[in-house]
PDB file of C-alpha atoms in Angstrom:
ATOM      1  CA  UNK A   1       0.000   0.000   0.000  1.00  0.00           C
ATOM      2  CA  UNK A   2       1.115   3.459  -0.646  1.00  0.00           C
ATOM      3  CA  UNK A   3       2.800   6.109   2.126  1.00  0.00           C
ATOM      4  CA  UNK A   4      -0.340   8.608   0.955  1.00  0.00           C
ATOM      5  CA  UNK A   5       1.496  11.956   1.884  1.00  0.00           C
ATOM      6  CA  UNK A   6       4.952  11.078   2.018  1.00  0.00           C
ATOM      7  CA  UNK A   7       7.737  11.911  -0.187  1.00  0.00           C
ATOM      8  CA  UNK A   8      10.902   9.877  -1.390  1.00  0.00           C
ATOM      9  CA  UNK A   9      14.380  11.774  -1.539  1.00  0.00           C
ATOM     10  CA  UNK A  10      15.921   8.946  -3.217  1.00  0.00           C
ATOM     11  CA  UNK A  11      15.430   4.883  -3.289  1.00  0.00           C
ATOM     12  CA  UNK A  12      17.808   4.927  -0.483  1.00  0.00           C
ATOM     13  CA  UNK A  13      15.861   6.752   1.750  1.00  0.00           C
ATOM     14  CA  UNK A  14      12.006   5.599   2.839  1.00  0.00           C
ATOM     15  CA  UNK A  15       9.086   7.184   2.490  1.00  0.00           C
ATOM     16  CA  UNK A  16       8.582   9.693   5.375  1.00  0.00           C
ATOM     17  CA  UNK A  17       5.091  11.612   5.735  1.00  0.00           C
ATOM     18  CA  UNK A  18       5.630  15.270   5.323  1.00  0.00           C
ATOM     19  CA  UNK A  19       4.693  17.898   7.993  1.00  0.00           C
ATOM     20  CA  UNK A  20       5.938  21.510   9.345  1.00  0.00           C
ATOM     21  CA  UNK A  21       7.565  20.166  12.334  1.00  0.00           C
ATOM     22  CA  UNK A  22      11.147  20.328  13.289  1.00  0.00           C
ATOM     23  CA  UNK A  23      10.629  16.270  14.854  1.00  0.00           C
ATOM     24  CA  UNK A  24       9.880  14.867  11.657  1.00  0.00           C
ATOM     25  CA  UNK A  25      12.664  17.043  10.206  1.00  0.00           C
ATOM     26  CA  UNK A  26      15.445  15.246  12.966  1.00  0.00           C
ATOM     27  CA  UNK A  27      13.841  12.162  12.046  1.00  0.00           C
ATOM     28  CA  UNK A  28      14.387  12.892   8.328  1.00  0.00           C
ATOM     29  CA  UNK A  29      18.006  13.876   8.985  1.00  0.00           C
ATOM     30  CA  UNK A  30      18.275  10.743  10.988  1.00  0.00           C
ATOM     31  CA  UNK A  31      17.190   8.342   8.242  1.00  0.00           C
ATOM     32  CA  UNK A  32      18.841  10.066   5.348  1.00  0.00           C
ATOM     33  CA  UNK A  33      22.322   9.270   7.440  1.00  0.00           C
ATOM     34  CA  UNK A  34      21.473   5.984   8.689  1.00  0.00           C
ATOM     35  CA  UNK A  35      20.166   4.592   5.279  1.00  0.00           C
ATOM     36  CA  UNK A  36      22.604   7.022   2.927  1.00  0.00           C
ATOM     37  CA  UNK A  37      26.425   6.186   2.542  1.00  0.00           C
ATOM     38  CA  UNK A  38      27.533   9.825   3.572  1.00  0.00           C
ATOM     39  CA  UNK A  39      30.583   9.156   1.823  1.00  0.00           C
ATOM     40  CA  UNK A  40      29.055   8.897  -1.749  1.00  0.00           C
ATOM     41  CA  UNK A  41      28.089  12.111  -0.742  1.00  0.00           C
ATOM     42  CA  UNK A  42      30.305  14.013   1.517  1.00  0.00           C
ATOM     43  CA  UNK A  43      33.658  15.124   0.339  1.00  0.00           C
ATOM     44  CA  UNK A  44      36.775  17.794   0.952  1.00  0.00           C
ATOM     45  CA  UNK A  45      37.143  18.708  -2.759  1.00  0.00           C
ATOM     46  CA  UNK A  46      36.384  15.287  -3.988  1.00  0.00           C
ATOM     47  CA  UNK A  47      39.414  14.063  -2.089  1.00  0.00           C
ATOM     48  CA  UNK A  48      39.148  12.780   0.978  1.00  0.00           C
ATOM     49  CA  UNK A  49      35.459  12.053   2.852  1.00  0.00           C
ATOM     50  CA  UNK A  50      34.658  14.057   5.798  1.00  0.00           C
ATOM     51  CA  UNK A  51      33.872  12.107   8.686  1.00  0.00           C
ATOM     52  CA  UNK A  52      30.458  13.447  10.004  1.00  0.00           C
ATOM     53  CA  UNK A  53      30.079  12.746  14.187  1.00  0.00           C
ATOM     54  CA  UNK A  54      26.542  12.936  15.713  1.00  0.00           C
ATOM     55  CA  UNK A  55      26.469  13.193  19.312  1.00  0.00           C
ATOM     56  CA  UNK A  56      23.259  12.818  21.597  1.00  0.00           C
ATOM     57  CA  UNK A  57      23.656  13.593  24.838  1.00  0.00           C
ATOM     58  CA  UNK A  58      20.948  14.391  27.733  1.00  0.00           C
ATOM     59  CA  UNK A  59      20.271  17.743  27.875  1.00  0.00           C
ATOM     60  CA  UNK A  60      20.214  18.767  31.328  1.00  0.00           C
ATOM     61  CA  UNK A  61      23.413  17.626  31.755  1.00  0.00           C
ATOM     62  CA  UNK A  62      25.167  20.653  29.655  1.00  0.00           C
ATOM     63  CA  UNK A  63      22.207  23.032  30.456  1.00  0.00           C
ATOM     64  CA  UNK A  64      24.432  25.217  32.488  1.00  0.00           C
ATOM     65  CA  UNK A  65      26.607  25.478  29.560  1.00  0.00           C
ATOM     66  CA  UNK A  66      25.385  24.367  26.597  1.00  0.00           C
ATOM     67  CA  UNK A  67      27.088  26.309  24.180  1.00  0.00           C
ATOM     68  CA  UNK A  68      30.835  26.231  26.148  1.00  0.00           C
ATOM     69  CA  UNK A  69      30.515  22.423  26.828  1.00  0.00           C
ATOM     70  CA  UNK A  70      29.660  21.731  23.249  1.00  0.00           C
ATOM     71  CA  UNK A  71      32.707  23.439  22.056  1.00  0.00           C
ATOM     72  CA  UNK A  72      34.854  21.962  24.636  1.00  0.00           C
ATOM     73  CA  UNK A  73      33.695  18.296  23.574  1.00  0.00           C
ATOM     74  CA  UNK A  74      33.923  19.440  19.798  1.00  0.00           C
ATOM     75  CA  UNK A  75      37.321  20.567  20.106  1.00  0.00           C
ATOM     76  CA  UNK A  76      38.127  17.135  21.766  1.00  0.00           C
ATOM     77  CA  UNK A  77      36.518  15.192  19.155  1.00  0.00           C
ATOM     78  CA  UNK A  78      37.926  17.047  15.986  1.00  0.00           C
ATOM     79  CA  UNK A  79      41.427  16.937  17.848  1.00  0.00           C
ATOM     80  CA  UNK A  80      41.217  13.216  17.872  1.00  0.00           C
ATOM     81  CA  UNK A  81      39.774  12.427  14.810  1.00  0.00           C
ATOM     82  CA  UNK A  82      42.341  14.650  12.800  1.00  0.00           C
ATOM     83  CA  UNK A  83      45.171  13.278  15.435  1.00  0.00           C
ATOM     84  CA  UNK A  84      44.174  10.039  14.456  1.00  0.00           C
ATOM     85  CA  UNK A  85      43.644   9.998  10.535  1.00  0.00           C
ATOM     86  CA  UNK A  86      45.294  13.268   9.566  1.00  0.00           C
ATOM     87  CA  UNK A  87      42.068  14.616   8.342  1.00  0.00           C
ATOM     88  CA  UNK A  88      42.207  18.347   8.309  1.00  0.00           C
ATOM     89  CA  UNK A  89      40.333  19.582  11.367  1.00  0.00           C
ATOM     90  CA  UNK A  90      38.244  21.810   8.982  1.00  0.00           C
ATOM     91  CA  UNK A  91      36.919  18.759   7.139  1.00  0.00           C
ATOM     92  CA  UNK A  92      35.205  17.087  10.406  1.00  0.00           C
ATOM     93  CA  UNK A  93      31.544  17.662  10.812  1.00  0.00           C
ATOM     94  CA  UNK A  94      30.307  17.791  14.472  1.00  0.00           C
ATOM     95  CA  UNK A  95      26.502  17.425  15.374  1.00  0.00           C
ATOM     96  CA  UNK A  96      24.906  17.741  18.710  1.00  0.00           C
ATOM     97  CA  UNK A  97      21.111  16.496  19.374  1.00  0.00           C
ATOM     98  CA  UNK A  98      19.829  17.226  22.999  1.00  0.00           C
ATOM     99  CA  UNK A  99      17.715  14.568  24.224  1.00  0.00           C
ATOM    100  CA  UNK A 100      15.619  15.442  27.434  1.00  0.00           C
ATOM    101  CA  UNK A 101      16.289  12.914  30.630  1.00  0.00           C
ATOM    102  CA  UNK A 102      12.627  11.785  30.418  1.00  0.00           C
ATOM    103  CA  UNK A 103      13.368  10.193  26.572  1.00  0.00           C
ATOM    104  CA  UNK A 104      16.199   8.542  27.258  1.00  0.00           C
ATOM    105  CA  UNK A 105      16.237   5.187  28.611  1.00  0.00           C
ATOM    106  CA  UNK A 106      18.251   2.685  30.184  1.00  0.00           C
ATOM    107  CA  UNK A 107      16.428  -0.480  29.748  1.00  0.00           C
ATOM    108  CA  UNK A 108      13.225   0.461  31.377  1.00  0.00           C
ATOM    109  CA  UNK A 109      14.162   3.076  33.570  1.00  0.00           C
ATOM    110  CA  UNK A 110      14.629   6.595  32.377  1.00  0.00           C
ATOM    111  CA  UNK A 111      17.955   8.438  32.317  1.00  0.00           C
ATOM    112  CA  UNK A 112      16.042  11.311  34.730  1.00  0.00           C
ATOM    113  CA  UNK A 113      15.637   8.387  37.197  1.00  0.00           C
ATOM    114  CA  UNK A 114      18.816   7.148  36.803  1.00  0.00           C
ATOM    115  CA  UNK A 115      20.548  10.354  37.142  1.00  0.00           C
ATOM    116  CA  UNK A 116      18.356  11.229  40.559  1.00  0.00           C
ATOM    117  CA  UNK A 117      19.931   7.934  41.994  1.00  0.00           C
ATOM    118  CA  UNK A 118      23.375   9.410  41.790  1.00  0.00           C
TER     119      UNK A 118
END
């Protein structure tokens, strides 16, 4: 049966219904780099690929901070990657998603329960 309402980016990618919200967009994002080979896709100059890092951490744990712990774990990550290949720092894509403590889940008990206990 047909996704009535949904739109294909490519036969790589599934159907996903399409609405004005900025979940279904993360969820679109999410699916075009799980099911996409970024590298096919994503290149310095046609040269080398750039390695693209998505990082989900819970949000109230950099709310103090958000924007000067991000950097500080950015910086980290780029460091390492380019220590570790040689890939020039400028070619290394960094993503952070927040995820509230009440989505995120250990098994069955949630991360804001979890994070209480400690």
């Amino acid at each position: 049966m047909p996704n009535v309402g949904a739109k294909t980016i490519n036969e790589d990618v599934p159907a996903i219904p399409v609405r004005n919200d900025v979940r279904i967009a993360k969820s679109l994002f999410k699916a075009i780099s799980t099911c996409c080979n970024w590298q096919k896709y994503i290149t310095n100059k046609g040269k080398k690929p750039m390695p693209f890092v998505n990082i989900r951490i819970v949000k109230e744990v950099i709310e103090d901070d958000p924007v000067g712990k991000k950097a500080k774990i950015n910086q980290a990550v780029v460091e390492g990657i380019n220590k570790s290949t040689g890939i020039p720092e400028e070619s290394i894509w960094v993503v952070f998603e927040e995820v509230p403590e009440t989505e995120w889940f250990s098994g069955m008990t949630r991360v804001k329960e979890l994070r209480a206990q400690t």
